[in-house]
Amino acid sequence: MTTPRRRRARDPLTAQKIVTVALDIVEGEGLPALTMRRVADDLGVAPMSLYRHVGDRRGLLVAMLDVVALAMPPVPHSEPREEVVQILSRLHETFRAHSWVVSVLSGDGLASSHVMPLMDQLFDCFDRAGLDPLAAIRAWQVLFYYLAGESIFAHVGAVAQSREVFRSVDPAELPAIGRLHDFAGRREEQADFAHNLACLVDLLLPGS
Amino acid sequence: MTTPRRRRARDPLTAQKIVTVALDIVEGEGLPALTMRRVADDLGVAPMSLYRHVGDRRGLLVAMLDVVALAMPPVPHSEPREEVVQILSRLHETFRAHSWVVSVLSGDGLASSHVMPLMDQLFDCFDRAGLDPLAAIRAWQVLFYYLAGESIFAHVGAVAQSREVFRSVDPAELPAIGRLHDFAGRREEQADFAHNLACLVDLLLPGS
DNA sequence: ACCTGAACACCGTTCAAGT
DNA sequence: ACCTGAACACCGTTCAAGT
């Protein structure tokens, strides 16, 4: 094994290296596997070495969010309604591809400043569509909360005990739920999202 | 101090006592304060004593969800549209009053079987309103994901670093965001929820 | 049957010490 | 300036032992 146990002056630890390794762990094994000690282990470094470069665990998570935010391809400008759909779809793709992101946003209350340009683009669309600031904020809430809820529960739902609760319902006792049993499960959730998003945008943007 | 360090045969530990103490902790100090060791301490009991009664930490959380679900007042029957609004409002009140519930639902993928009657009532409303099963599932998704997102982010947002990110935006660089600065913060989120909910129900239920 | 202490395999982080 | 080991104050849970 030629893996060095110690860093050399020529091979210094950097925030970038730490974030890269942390992203590898979290993409492959999920958020619970991401511990400071594990990141340090994978780098062949003492746990405390990380703290000079990323502050603490929350600092590491923000740095990871920054990388994801900066990796999002820009959304081209177009007619406001279409542009809103594209922006929300981009966020949806991001949450799907990196499901830990929503957990960090909601669970730890963290955020990356690098999403703000995309937010600005979205609110500019609202403005061009004729929404006043209050209506724009409400539109944002409806769209983002739906998006966030969808991302959280679509991800966690795949392995959740809550599925078992739903399945174990007695159709004789709760008939309206019973009627759903045939439909649940074998549906395209991607299609549902696209459909629901289109409906919501139609609702929120005036005169189309 | 007369606090007994040991249980007597006449004062046996029960799942109910454990859940009561756990709810006290979580309502007062939040989910991070809820540890098996802390619950045991508050009961004057060894940590391992809990495991015979609640299985494990997840079992304790489910038992806590059961209590909250059973404490929800029933929603009176009425015209479908109104009944849907009432059911969603009841869920919203519950999530507001016990903000840890949404974290447990989303973060741990747990659920209580005792919410299923309310779900059945909701899908019966959808049925009476003329929605086919597919449309009903989509309506449920839109409403619940919005509700869940609202509850999660309204709660976590109050203390979050993400607020700081928003506030620190330079209005010259991102003008559409800058225009919102005066509006954000001093709004009634409760009113927003009621308004948004009414709009969503109007969208999802046909012909009103 | 019910409860316990000791132990295992973890956490994030502080601190004083090394180079 | 950058990295380290040892330590602190925690976790959930297993196991063998007590009554």
PDB file of C-alpha atoms (C1' of nucleotides) in Angstrom, chain A residues 13 37 45-46 48-49 52-53, chain D residues 1-8:
ATOM      1  CA  LEU A  13      -5.419  19.540   2.266  1.00  0.00           C
ATOM      2  CA  ARG A  37     -14.683  11.162  10.725  1.00  0.00           C
ATOM      3  CA  VAL A  45      -6.270  12.573   7.434  1.00  0.00           C
ATOM      4  CA  ALA A  46      -7.110  13.193  11.065  1.00  0.00           C
ATOM      5  CA  MET A  48      -9.611  17.602  13.130  1.00  0.00           C
ATOM      6  CA  SER A  49      -7.712  18.528   9.990  1.00  0.00           C
ATOM      7  CA  ARG A  52      -9.460  24.487   9.485  1.00  0.00           C
ATOM      8  CA  HIS A  53     -10.823  24.278   5.942  1.00  0.00           C
TER       9      HIS A  53
ATOM     10  C1'  DA D   1       0.197  27.888   9.123  1.00  0.00           C
ATOM     11  C1'  DC D   2      -1.266  23.486   9.145  1.00  0.00           C
ATOM     12  C1'  DC D   3      -1.932  19.075  11.099  1.00  0.00           C
ATOM     13  C1'  DT D   4      -2.248  15.800  15.002  1.00  0.00           C
ATOM     14  C1'  DG D   5      -3.724  12.546  19.210  1.00  0.00           C
ATOM     15  C1'  DA D   6      -6.134  12.472  23.191  1.00  0.00           C
ATOM     16  C1'  DA D   7     -10.050  13.658  25.385  1.00  0.00           C
ATOM     17  C1'  DC D   8     -14.958  15.273  26.329  1.00  0.00           C
TER      18       DC D   8
END
